[in-house]
Amino acid sequence: MFSKKSIRKVFLIKLIFSLASLILIFSSFLYFYIENSILEEKYQEIVKYAKNIAHNKSLYDSVTPLIPDLYLGLDVEIVQLKKSHIEEDLYQTSKIDKTYLTLIYPFNLDDLSYLKITKDISGTKKLLDKILHYIFIINIAGFLLAVVYSITLSKMLVSPIKALSNKLSDMNEHLIRPIKTENLPEEFESLGATINHLILRIQNFVKYQKELFIGTAHELKTPLAVIKLKNQVTLLKKRSPDEYIEALRVTNKTIDEMNNIVSNILNIGRQEGMQLDKPQEVDVIAILSKKADDFKLLAENEGKELQMNFEPSGFTAMLQVGLLNQIVQNFLQNALKFTPKDGKVTLQSSLNKYGLLIEVIDEGCGVDESVDLYAPFKRQGNKQGVGLGLFLAKSAADALGANISIKNRTDGTNGTIASLNLSSKLSCTLP
C-alpha cells in the first residue's frame, strides 16, 4: 500500500529528528562528562587536603609548585557530631551567587570530631555554565546544519525522479526517446529499464497504429476503386442481363473483401476491450484442449490431421482468457490454411525456464523471417487474407506479458512454428 503523503517530506522529518536527537544526546553526554571530570578533580583536591590535615601534614605538596590562589576560598574547621559517621560525606551548596563544595572527613573518632573542609568553587561553576551555554549554541548551529543537510540530501534523492518526470513530460506520440540508464544512479537503473521497455512498447504501438491507419485506407481504397471502375465501364453502353449480373457479382465480391477488412478492424477494438477485462485464474491446458477439439473437426473436414501433445497435465495462470483464445485461434487458423491436404498440424505445450511454451507446428510454405511479420496488412504465402491476424496476436501477447514468435521449421520439413511463451509469474503447475 502506498500512502499519499510526500515521501520526501516524511524522509526529511525523520532525518531532521534523527540528527537532532543525535546532536542532543552527544552534547548531553559531553557536558556531563566534562562536569563530572571537573567536579571529580575538585573532590580529589579537597580529599587530599583532608588527608594531609588528618595526618598532621602540610597542605602544601612538595611535588606541586606553590600556587597561593589554589588555596583561596578554602575554609577548614573541626566539628563534632552526635554519632559516629565513619564514611566521607561530600555535598554542594549555594548561597547567593556563591557555590561551595563541602567535605566531612573523619578526624578523631574517639571524640566524634570531623574535619569540615569547604571550598569555594564559584569560578568552576561559572566555567561549567559557560561550557553549557556554548554547547547550547553549538546545538542550535548543529540543528540548523542538520536541517540544511537534510533538505539538500532529500533534494538529491528525489532529483532522479524529477529528471525522469521531466524527461517523460517532454515526450509525445511523435517524440518518444528511450532514457539513458547509464546516467541514472544504480538504484534507479531498474526503473529506467522498465520505463524504456514501456517506451518501446508505446513506440511499437504507435508504429503499428500508423501502419494500421495507412494500410486500412489503402486496403479500402483499392476495392472502392475497383467497384467504381467496374460500374463506369458497365455504364458506358447498354449490356446484356448476364453482363450486368457478372458486374454485380464482382461488386459483391469486392464488398465482401471490404467487409472482411472492416471486421478485422473491429476485432482490434474488441481486443482492446479484452485487455481491460479482469484476469481470471484458469487452467491453460484445459483451454488448449477445448480449442483443439473445436479445430479437430475443421481439420478433418479439410482432409488434414490435428495432433495434440500437452505437458504438463495442468497449468494455472491469471490472465484474460479472450486474449489467449485469440492467439491460439489465429495460430491454428493459419496453420490449417497453409498446410496442404493430408498434411499434419500439431498443437503442443511444454515447460521451460520462462514458463509455459505453447507451439503450433504446420507443414505449410513457411514465412519470410526478414520482414516484420506482425505489421498490419503483411500477408505471407499464397493464400488470401487481410493480414491483420498476426498483428492482433502480437498485440494480445503484449497485453498478456507473453512472448510470441513465428519461425520456420529446422527439422528438414517445410512449415512454420508459431509459439507463445506464457510467463511463470503468478502461475503454477497443477499436479
PDB file of N, CA and C in Angstrom, residues 97-185:
ATOM      1  N   ASP A  97      25.317  34.222  45.234  1.00  0.00           N
ATOM      2  CA  ASP A  97      25.953  33.929  43.947  1.00  0.00           C
ATOM      3  C   ASP A  97      27.159  33.025  44.102  1.00  0.00           C
ATOM      4  N   LYS A  98      27.284  32.422  45.269  1.00  0.00           N
ATOM      5  CA  LYS A  98      28.449  31.586  45.532  1.00  0.00           C
ATOM      6  C   LYS A  98      28.055  30.118  45.567  1.00  0.00           C
ATOM      7  N   THR A  99      28.972  29.270  45.144  1.00  0.00           N
ATOM      8  CA  THR A  99      28.759  27.826  45.184  1.00  0.00           C
ATOM      9  C   THR A  99      29.920  27.210  45.956  1.00  0.00           C
ATOM     10  N   TYR A 100      29.576  26.328  46.914  1.00  0.00           N
ATOM     11  CA  TYR A 100      30.589  25.742  47.777  1.00  0.00           C
ATOM     12  C   TYR A 100      30.509  24.216  47.680  1.00  0.00           C
ATOM     13  N   LEU A 101      31.698  23.617  47.795  1.00  0.00           N
ATOM     14  CA  LEU A 101      31.810  22.164  47.842  1.00  0.00           C
ATOM     15  C   LEU A 101      32.337  21.807  49.229  1.00  0.00           C
ATOM     16  N   THR A 102      31.548  21.032  49.999  1.00  0.00           N
ATOM     17  CA  THR A 102      31.891  20.731  51.403  1.00  0.00           C
ATOM     18  C   THR A 102      32.160  19.250  51.573  1.00  0.00           C
ATOM     19  N   LEU A 103      33.225  18.954  52.359  1.00  0.00           N
ATOM     20  CA  LEU A 103      33.604  17.568  52.638  1.00  0.00           C
ATOM     21  C   LEU A 103      33.639  17.363  54.156  1.00  0.00           C
ATOM     22  N   ILE A 104      32.959  16.353  54.661  1.00  0.00           N
ATOM     23  CA  ILE A 104      33.030  15.921  56.053  1.00  0.00           C
ATOM     24  C   ILE A 104      33.948  14.701  56.096  1.00  0.00           C
ATOM     25  N   TYR A 105      35.087  14.846  56.815  1.00  0.00           N
ATOM     26  CA  TYR A 105      36.107  13.798  56.791  1.00  0.00           C
ATOM     27  C   TYR A 105      36.451  13.407  58.240  1.00  0.00           C
ATOM     28  N   PRO A 106      36.525  12.091  58.563  1.00  0.00           N
ATOM     29  CA  PRO A 106      36.846  11.654  59.945  1.00  0.00           C
ATOM     30  C   PRO A 106      38.213  12.189  60.397  1.00  0.00           C
ATOM     31  N   PHE A 107      38.224  12.806  61.627  1.00  0.00           N
ATOM     32  CA  PHE A 107      39.478  13.346  62.153  1.00  0.00           C
ATOM     33  C   PHE A 107      39.898  12.584  63.420  1.00  0.00           C
ATOM     34  N   ASN A 108      39.042  12.531  64.434  1.00  0.00           N
ATOM     35  CA  ASN A 108      39.308  11.778  65.664  1.00  0.00           C
ATOM     36  C   ASN A 108      38.001  11.103  66.068  1.00  0.00           C
ATOM     37  N   LEU A 109      37.943   9.825  65.797  1.00  0.00           N
ATOM     38  CA  LEU A 109      36.691   9.114  66.035  1.00  0.00           C
ATOM     39  C   LEU A 109      36.420   8.908  67.524  1.00  0.00           C
ATOM     40  N   ASP A 110      37.464   9.072  68.340  1.00  0.00           N
ATOM     41  CA  ASP A 110      37.256   8.867  69.794  1.00  0.00           C
ATOM     42  C   ASP A 110      36.328   9.935  70.365  1.00  0.00           C
ATOM     43  N   ASP A 111      36.518  11.172  69.956  1.00  0.00           N
ATOM     44  CA  ASP A 111      35.631  12.222  70.454  1.00  0.00           C
ATOM     45  C   ASP A 111      34.647  12.695  69.388  1.00  0.00           C
ATOM     46  N   LEU A 112      34.457  11.874  68.355  1.00  0.00           N
ATOM     47  CA  LEU A 112      33.498  12.148  67.265  1.00  0.00           C
ATOM     48  C   LEU A 112      33.753  13.497  66.596  1.00  0.00           C
ATOM     49  N   SER A 113      35.047  13.817  66.436  1.00  0.00           N
ATOM     50  CA  SER A 113      35.396  15.064  65.748  1.00  0.00           C
ATOM     51  C   SER A 113      35.706  14.775  64.275  1.00  0.00           C
ATOM     52  N   TYR A 114      35.296  15.714  63.428  1.00  0.00           N
ATOM     53  CA  TYR A 114      35.455  15.550  61.964  1.00  0.00           C
ATOM     54  C   TYR A 114      35.960  16.859  61.378  1.00  0.00           C
ATOM     55  N   LEU A 115      36.674  16.698  60.302  1.00  0.00           N
ATOM     56  CA  LEU A 115      37.118  17.867  59.552  1.00  0.00           C
ATOM     57  C   LEU A 115      35.998  18.302  58.604  1.00  0.00           C
ATOM     58  N   LYS A 116      35.693  19.594  58.639  1.00  0.00           N
ATOM     59  CA  LYS A 116      34.737  20.146  57.672  1.00  0.00           C
ATOM     60  C   LYS A 116      35.495  21.122  56.785  1.00  0.00           C
ATOM     61  N   ILE A 117      35.742  20.682  55.580  1.00  0.00           N
ATOM     62  CA  ILE A 117      36.517  21.485  54.624  1.00  0.00           C
ATOM     63  C   ILE A 117      35.570  22.005  53.553  1.00  0.00           C
ATOM     64  N   THR A 118      35.543  23.304  53.426  1.00  0.00           N
ATOM     65  CA  THR A 118      34.649  23.938  52.439  1.00  0.00           C
ATOM     66  C   THR A 118      35.497  24.683  51.408  1.00  0.00           C
ATOM     67  N   LYS A 119      35.188  24.452  50.144  1.00  0.00           N
ATOM     68  CA  LYS A 119      35.948  25.071  49.052  1.00  0.00           C
ATOM     69  C   LYS A 119      34.981  25.875  48.181  1.00  0.00           C
ATOM     70  N   ASP A 120      35.347  27.111  47.950  1.00  0.00           N
ATOM     71  CA  ASP A 120      34.546  27.966  47.067  1.00  0.00           C
ATOM     72  C   ASP A 120      34.828  27.571  45.610  1.00  0.00           C
ATOM     73  N   ILE A 121      33.822  27.043  44.948  1.00  0.00           N
ATOM     74  CA  ILE A 121      34.003  26.609  43.536  1.00  0.00           C
ATOM     75  C   ILE A 121      33.135  27.461  42.613  1.00  0.00           C
ATOM     76  N   SER A 122      32.875  28.705  43.014  1.00  0.00           N
ATOM     77  CA  SER A 122      32.043  29.587  42.184  1.00  0.00           C
ATOM     78  C   SER A 122      32.643  29.776  40.798  1.00  0.00           C
ATOM     79  N   GLY A 123      33.981  29.942  40.759  1.00  0.00           N
ATOM     80  CA  GLY A 123      34.634  30.103  39.455  1.00  0.00           C
ATOM     81  C   GLY A 123      34.440  28.880  38.577  1.00  0.00           C
ATOM     82  N   THR A 124      34.567  27.702  39.194  1.00  0.00           N
ATOM     83  CA  THR A 124      34.372  26.455  38.424  1.00  0.00           C
ATOM     84  C   THR A 124      32.941  26.348  37.922  1.00  0.00           C
ATOM     85  N   LYS A 125      31.982  26.739  38.812  1.00  0.00           N
ATOM     86  CA  LYS A 125      30.572  26.677  38.424  1.00  0.00           C
ATOM     87  C   LYS A 125      30.280  27.610  37.254  1.00  0.00           C
ATOM     88  N   LYS A 126      30.868  28.812  37.296  1.00  0.00           N
ATOM     89  CA  LYS A 126      30.687  29.743  36.185  1.00  0.00           C
ATOM     90  C   LYS A 126      31.277  29.189  34.891  1.00  0.00           C
ATOM     91  N   LEU A 127      32.434  28.516  35.046  1.00  0.00           N
ATOM     92  CA  LEU A 127      33.046  27.900  33.868  1.00  0.00           C
ATOM     93  C   LEU A 127      32.129  26.831  33.267  1.00  0.00           C
ATOM     94  N   LEU A 128      31.529  26.014  34.139  1.00  0.00           N
ATOM     95  CA  LEU A 128      30.592  24.985  33.650  1.00  0.00           C
ATOM     96  C   LEU A 128      29.370  25.609  32.993  1.00  0.00           C
ATOM     97  N   ASP A 129      28.887  26.723  33.563  1.00  0.00           N
ATOM     98  CA  ASP A 129      27.742  27.407  32.956  1.00  0.00           C
ATOM     99  C   ASP A 129      28.096  27.943  31.572  1.00  0.00           C
ATOM    100  N   LYS A 130      29.313  28.459  31.419  1.00  0.00           N
ATOM    101  CA  LYS A 130      29.748  28.937  30.106  1.00  0.00           C
ATOM    102  C   LYS A 130      29.847  27.787  29.110  1.00  0.00           C
ATOM    103  N   ILE A 131      30.415  26.675  29.598  1.00  0.00           N
ATOM    104  CA  ILE A 131      30.516  25.499  28.728  1.00  0.00           C
ATOM    105  C   ILE A 131      29.119  25.055  28.275  1.00  0.00           C
ATOM    106  N   LEU A 132      28.157  25.020  29.213  1.00  0.00           N
ATOM    107  CA  LEU A 132      26.786  24.640  28.871  1.00  0.00           C
ATOM    108  C   LEU A 132      26.179  25.616  27.864  1.00  0.00           C
ATOM    109  N   HIS A 133      26.465  26.905  28.059  1.00  0.00           N
ATOM    110  CA  HIS A 133      25.962  27.924  27.139  1.00  0.00           C
ATOM    111  C   HIS A 133      26.525  27.719  25.733  1.00  0.00           C
ATOM    112  N   TYR A 134      27.838  27.471  25.674  1.00  0.00           N
ATOM    113  CA  TYR A 134      28.468  27.250  24.361  1.00  0.00           C
ATOM    114  C   TYR A 134      27.938  25.980  23.688  1.00  0.00           C
ATOM    115  N   ILE A 135      27.745  24.941  24.511  1.00  0.00           N
ATOM    116  CA  ILE A 135      27.197  23.699  23.948  1.00  0.00           C
ATOM    117  C   ILE A 135      25.791  23.929  23.408  1.00  0.00           C
ATOM    118  N   PHE A 136      25.006  24.750  24.107  1.00  0.00           N
ATOM    119  CA  PHE A 136      23.658  25.067  23.639  1.00  0.00           C
ATOM    120  C   PHE A 136      23.710  25.794  22.288  1.00  0.00           C
ATOM    121  N   ILE A 137      24.640  26.765  22.178  1.00  0.00           N
ATOM    122  CA  ILE A 137      24.793  27.494  20.916  1.00  0.00           C
ATOM    123  C   ILE A 137      25.233  26.540  19.796  1.00  0.00           C
ATOM    124  N   ILE A 138      26.185  25.663  20.153  1.00  0.00           N
ATOM    125  CA  ILE A 138      26.659  24.681  19.157  1.00  0.00           C
ATOM    126  C   ILE A 138      25.511  23.758  18.723  1.00  0.00           C
ATOM    127  N   ASN A 139      24.636  23.396  19.688  1.00  0.00           N
ATOM    128  CA  ASN A 139      23.487  22.546  19.351  1.00  0.00           C
ATOM    129  C   ASN A 139      22.555  23.235  18.359  1.00  0.00           C
ATOM    130  N   ILE A 140      22.311  24.528  18.579  1.00  0.00           N
ATOM    131  CA  ILE A 140      21.448  25.270  17.654  1.00  0.00           C
ATOM    132  C   ILE A 140      22.076  25.312  16.263  1.00  0.00           C
ATOM    133  N   ALA A 141      23.394  25.625  16.228  1.00  0.00           N
ATOM    134  CA  ALA A 141      24.084  25.653  14.936  1.00  0.00           C
ATOM    135  C   ALA A 141      24.071  24.270  14.280  1.00  0.00           C
ATOM    136  N   GLY A 142      24.290  23.229  15.096  1.00  0.00           N
ATOM    137  CA  GLY A 142      24.256  21.865  14.560  1.00  0.00           C
ATOM    138  C   GLY A 142      22.884  21.487  14.038  1.00  0.00           C
ATOM    139  N   PHE A 143      21.830  21.945  14.752  1.00  0.00           N
ATOM    140  CA  PHE A 143      20.465  21.655  14.300  1.00  0.00           C
ATOM    141  C   PHE A 143      20.183  22.336  12.957  1.00  0.00           C
ATOM    142  N   LEU A 144      20.618  23.593  12.820  1.00  0.00           N
ATOM    143  CA  LEU A 144      20.425  24.302  11.553  1.00  0.00           C
ATOM    144  C   LEU A 144      21.193  23.621  10.418  1.00  0.00           C
ATOM    145  N   LEU A 145      22.421  23.185  10.717  1.00  0.00           N
ATOM    146  CA  LEU A 145      23.189  22.449   9.701  1.00  0.00           C
ATOM    147  C   LEU A 145      22.506  21.137   9.345  1.00  0.00           C
ATOM    148  N   ALA A 146      21.907  20.471  10.353  1.00  0.00           N
ATOM    149  CA  ALA A 146      21.190  19.217  10.091  1.00  0.00           C
ATOM    150  C   ALA A 146      19.991  19.455   9.182  1.00  0.00           C
ATOM    151  N   VAL A 147      19.286  20.571   9.404  1.00  0.00           N
ATOM    152  CA  VAL A 147      18.139  20.903   8.548  1.00  0.00           C
ATOM    153  C   VAL A 147      18.596  21.143   7.116  1.00  0.00           C
ATOM    154  N   VAL A 148      19.676  21.953   6.972  1.00  0.00           N
ATOM    155  CA  VAL A 148      20.195  22.235   5.627  1.00  0.00           C
ATOM    156  C   VAL A 148      20.670  20.948   4.954  1.00  0.00           C
ATOM    157  N   TYR A 149      21.388  20.126   5.715  1.00  0.00           N
ATOM    158  CA  TYR A 149      21.882  18.861   5.166  1.00  0.00           C
ATOM    159  C   TYR A 149      20.722  17.945   4.751  1.00  0.00           C
ATOM    160  N   SER A 150      19.693  17.889   5.581  1.00  0.00           N
ATOM    161  CA  SER A 150      18.543  17.026   5.284  1.00  0.00           C
ATOM    162  C   SER A 150      17.824  17.496   4.031  1.00  0.00           C
ATOM    163  N   ILE A 151      17.633  18.812   3.913  1.00  0.00           N
ATOM    164  CA  ILE A 151      16.961  19.349   2.716  1.00  0.00           C
ATOM    165  C   ILE A 151      17.784  19.056   1.467  1.00  0.00           C
ATOM    166  N   THR A 152      19.096  19.269   1.565  1.00  0.00           N
ATOM    167  CA  THR A 152      19.973  19.007   0.414  1.00  0.00           C
ATOM    168  C   THR A 152      19.951  17.533   0.032  1.00  0.00           C
ATOM    169  N   LEU A 153      20.031  16.665   1.055  1.00  0.00           N
ATOM    170  CA  LEU A 153      20.039  15.227   0.787  1.00  0.00           C
ATOM    171  C   LEU A 153      18.716  14.770   0.197  1.00  0.00           C
ATOM    172  N   SER A 154      17.604  15.281   0.726  1.00  0.00           N
ATOM    173  CA  SER A 154      16.295  14.884   0.199  1.00  0.00           C
ATOM    174  C   SER A 154      16.124  15.336  -1.246  1.00  0.00           C
ATOM    175  N   LYS A 155      16.622  16.542  -1.557  1.00  0.00           N
ATOM    176  CA  LYS A 155      16.563  17.006  -2.945  1.00  0.00           C
ATOM    177  C   LYS A 155      17.407  16.123  -3.849  1.00  0.00           C
ATOM    178  N   MET A 156      18.570  15.723  -3.348  1.00  0.00           N
ATOM    179  CA  MET A 156      19.460  14.884  -4.148  1.00  0.00           C
ATOM    180  C   MET A 156      18.825  13.530  -4.423  1.00  0.00           C
ATOM    181  N   LEU A 157      18.088  12.993  -3.425  1.00  0.00           N
ATOM    182  CA  LEU A 157      17.489  11.673  -3.584  1.00  0.00           C
ATOM    183  C   LEU A 157      16.324  11.686  -4.562  1.00  0.00           C
ATOM    184  N   VAL A 158      15.558  12.773  -4.590  1.00  0.00           N
ATOM    185  CA  VAL A 158      14.393  12.812  -5.485  1.00  0.00           C
ATOM    186  C   VAL A 158      14.738  13.429  -6.838  1.00  0.00           C
ATOM    187  N   SER A 159      15.954  13.951  -6.998  1.00  0.00           N
ATOM    188  CA  SER A 159      16.319  14.572  -8.273  1.00  0.00           C
ATOM    189  C   SER A 159      16.248  13.605  -9.452  1.00  0.00           C
ATOM    190  N   PRO A 160      16.662  12.308  -9.300  1.00  0.00           N
ATOM    191  CA  PRO A 160      16.493  11.399 -10.445  1.00  0.00           C
ATOM    192  C   PRO A 160      15.034  11.211 -10.837  1.00  0.00           C
ATOM    193  N   ILE A 161      14.128  11.163  -9.841  1.00  0.00           N
ATOM    194  CA  ILE A 161      12.708  11.024 -10.146  1.00  0.00           C
ATOM    195  C   ILE A 161      12.211  12.251 -10.907  1.00  0.00           C
ATOM    196  N   LYS A 162      12.633  13.440 -10.460  1.00  0.00           N
ATOM    197  CA  LYS A 162      12.225  14.658 -11.159  1.00  0.00           C
ATOM    198  C   LYS A 162      12.791  14.693 -12.573  1.00  0.00           C
ATOM    199  N   ALA A 163      14.033  14.224 -12.717  1.00  0.00           N
ATOM    200  CA  ALA A 163      14.638  14.199 -14.058  1.00  0.00           C
ATOM    201  C   ALA A 163      13.864  13.254 -14.975  1.00  0.00           C
ATOM    202  N   LEU A 164      13.493  12.070 -14.436  1.00  0.00           N
ATOM    203  CA  LEU A 164      12.694  11.137 -15.231  1.00  0.00           C
ATOM    204  C   LEU A 164      11.331  11.739 -15.569  1.00  0.00           C
ATOM    205  N   SER A 165      10.735  12.409 -14.590  1.00  0.00           N
ATOM    206  CA  SER A 165       9.422  13.021 -14.825  1.00  0.00           C
ATOM    207  C   SER A 165       9.500  14.098 -15.901  1.00  0.00           C
ATOM    208  N   ASN A 166      10.537  14.952 -15.826  1.00  0.00           N
ATOM    209  CA  ASN A 166      10.704  15.991 -16.846  1.00  0.00           C
ATOM    210  C   ASN A 166      10.963  15.385 -18.218  1.00  0.00           C
ATOM    211  N   LYS A 167      11.745  14.317 -18.229  1.00  0.00           N
ATOM    212  CA  LYS A 167      12.036  13.643 -19.497  1.00  0.00           C
ATOM    213  C   LYS A 167      10.764  13.081 -20.120  1.00  0.00           C
ATOM    214  N   LEU A 168       9.938  12.452 -19.304  1.00  0.00           N
ATOM    215  CA  LEU A 168       8.703  11.851 -19.817  1.00  0.00           C
ATOM    216  C   LEU A 168       7.677  12.916 -20.193  1.00  0.00           C
ATOM    217  N   SER A 169       7.648  14.032 -19.424  1.00  0.00           N
ATOM    218  CA  SER A 169       6.663  15.079 -19.727  1.00  0.00           C
ATOM    219  C   SER A 169       6.946  15.757 -21.057  1.00  0.00           C
ATOM    220  N   ASP A 170       8.202  15.733 -21.504  1.00  0.00           N
ATOM    221  CA  ASP A 170       8.562  16.361 -22.786  1.00  0.00           C
ATOM    222  C   ASP A 170       8.269  15.458 -23.975  1.00  0.00           C
ATOM    223  N   MET A 171       7.852  14.223 -23.702  1.00  0.00           N
ATOM    224  CA  MET A 171       7.601  13.273 -24.791  1.00  0.00           C
ATOM    225  C   MET A 171       6.147  13.354 -25.236  1.00  0.00           C
ATOM    226  N   ASN A 172       5.929  13.038 -26.504  1.00  0.00           N
ATOM    227  CA  ASN A 172       4.584  12.845 -27.041  1.00  0.00           C
ATOM    228  C   ASN A 172       4.640  11.706 -28.050  1.00  0.00           C
ATOM    229  N   GLU A 173       3.509  11.449 -28.716  1.00  0.00           N
ATOM    230  CA  GLU A 173       3.485  10.300 -29.624  1.00  0.00           C
ATOM    231  C   GLU A 173       4.416  10.457 -30.818  1.00  0.00           C
ATOM    232  N   HIS A 174       4.854  11.717 -31.079  1.00  0.00           N
ATOM    233  CA  HIS A 174       5.755  11.958 -32.204  1.00  0.00           C
ATOM    234  C   HIS A 174       7.219  12.036 -31.769  1.00  0.00           C
ATOM    235  N   LEU A 175       7.447  12.198 -30.490  1.00  0.00           N
ATOM    236  CA  LEU A 175       8.818  12.348 -29.984  1.00  0.00           C
ATOM    237  C   LEU A 175       8.975  11.464 -28.745  1.00  0.00           C
ATOM    238  N   ILE A 176       9.257  10.205 -28.974  1.00  0.00           N
ATOM    239  CA  ILE A 176       9.448   9.245 -27.889  1.00  0.00           C
ATOM    240  C   ILE A 176      10.868   8.706 -27.992  1.00  0.00           C
ATOM    241  N   ARG A 177      11.641   8.960 -26.975  1.00  0.00           N
ATOM    242  CA  ARG A 177      13.034   8.516 -26.965  1.00  0.00           C
ATOM    243  C   ARG A 177      13.304   7.727 -25.690  1.00  0.00           C
ATOM    244  N   PRO A 178      14.095   6.655 -25.776  1.00  0.00           N
ATOM    245  CA  PRO A 178      14.445   5.903 -24.558  1.00  0.00           C
ATOM    246  C   PRO A 178      15.315   6.730 -23.627  1.00  0.00           C
ATOM    247  N   ILE A 179      15.270   6.392 -22.362  1.00  0.00           N
ATOM    248  CA  ILE A 179      16.051   7.089 -21.335  1.00  0.00           C
ATOM    249  C   ILE A 179      17.445   6.461 -21.243  1.00  0.00           C
ATOM    250  N   LYS A 180      18.457   7.289 -21.090  1.00  0.00           N
ATOM    251  CA  LYS A 180      19.829   6.788 -20.956  1.00  0.00           C
ATOM    252  C   LYS A 180      20.038   6.313 -19.518  1.00  0.00           C
ATOM    253  N   THR A 181      19.934   5.018 -19.328  1.00  0.00           N
ATOM    254  CA  THR A 181      20.031   4.466 -17.972  1.00  0.00           C
ATOM    255  C   THR A 181      21.442   4.583 -17.401  1.00  0.00           C
ATOM    256  N   GLU A 182      22.443   4.740 -18.264  1.00  0.00           N
ATOM    257  CA  GLU A 182      23.807   4.851 -17.744  1.00  0.00           C
ATOM    258  C   GLU A 182      24.016   6.160 -16.988  1.00  0.00           C
ATOM    259  N   ASN A 183      23.138   7.150 -17.210  1.00  0.00           N
ATOM    260  CA  ASN A 183      23.241   8.424 -16.494  1.00  0.00           C
ATOM    261  C   ASN A 183      22.473   8.418 -15.176  1.00  0.00           C
ATOM    262  N   LEU A 184      21.775   7.334 -14.897  1.00  0.00           N
ATOM    263  CA  LEU A 184      20.983   7.243 -13.675  1.00  0.00           C
ATOM    264  C   LEU A 184      21.793   6.586 -12.557  1.00  0.00           C
ATOM    265  N   PRO A 185      21.481   6.899 -11.291  1.00  0.00           N
ATOM    266  CA  PRO A 185      22.117   6.165 -10.179  1.00  0.00           C
ATOM    267  C   PRO A 185      21.768   4.679 -10.251  1.00  0.00           C
TER     268      PRO A 185
END
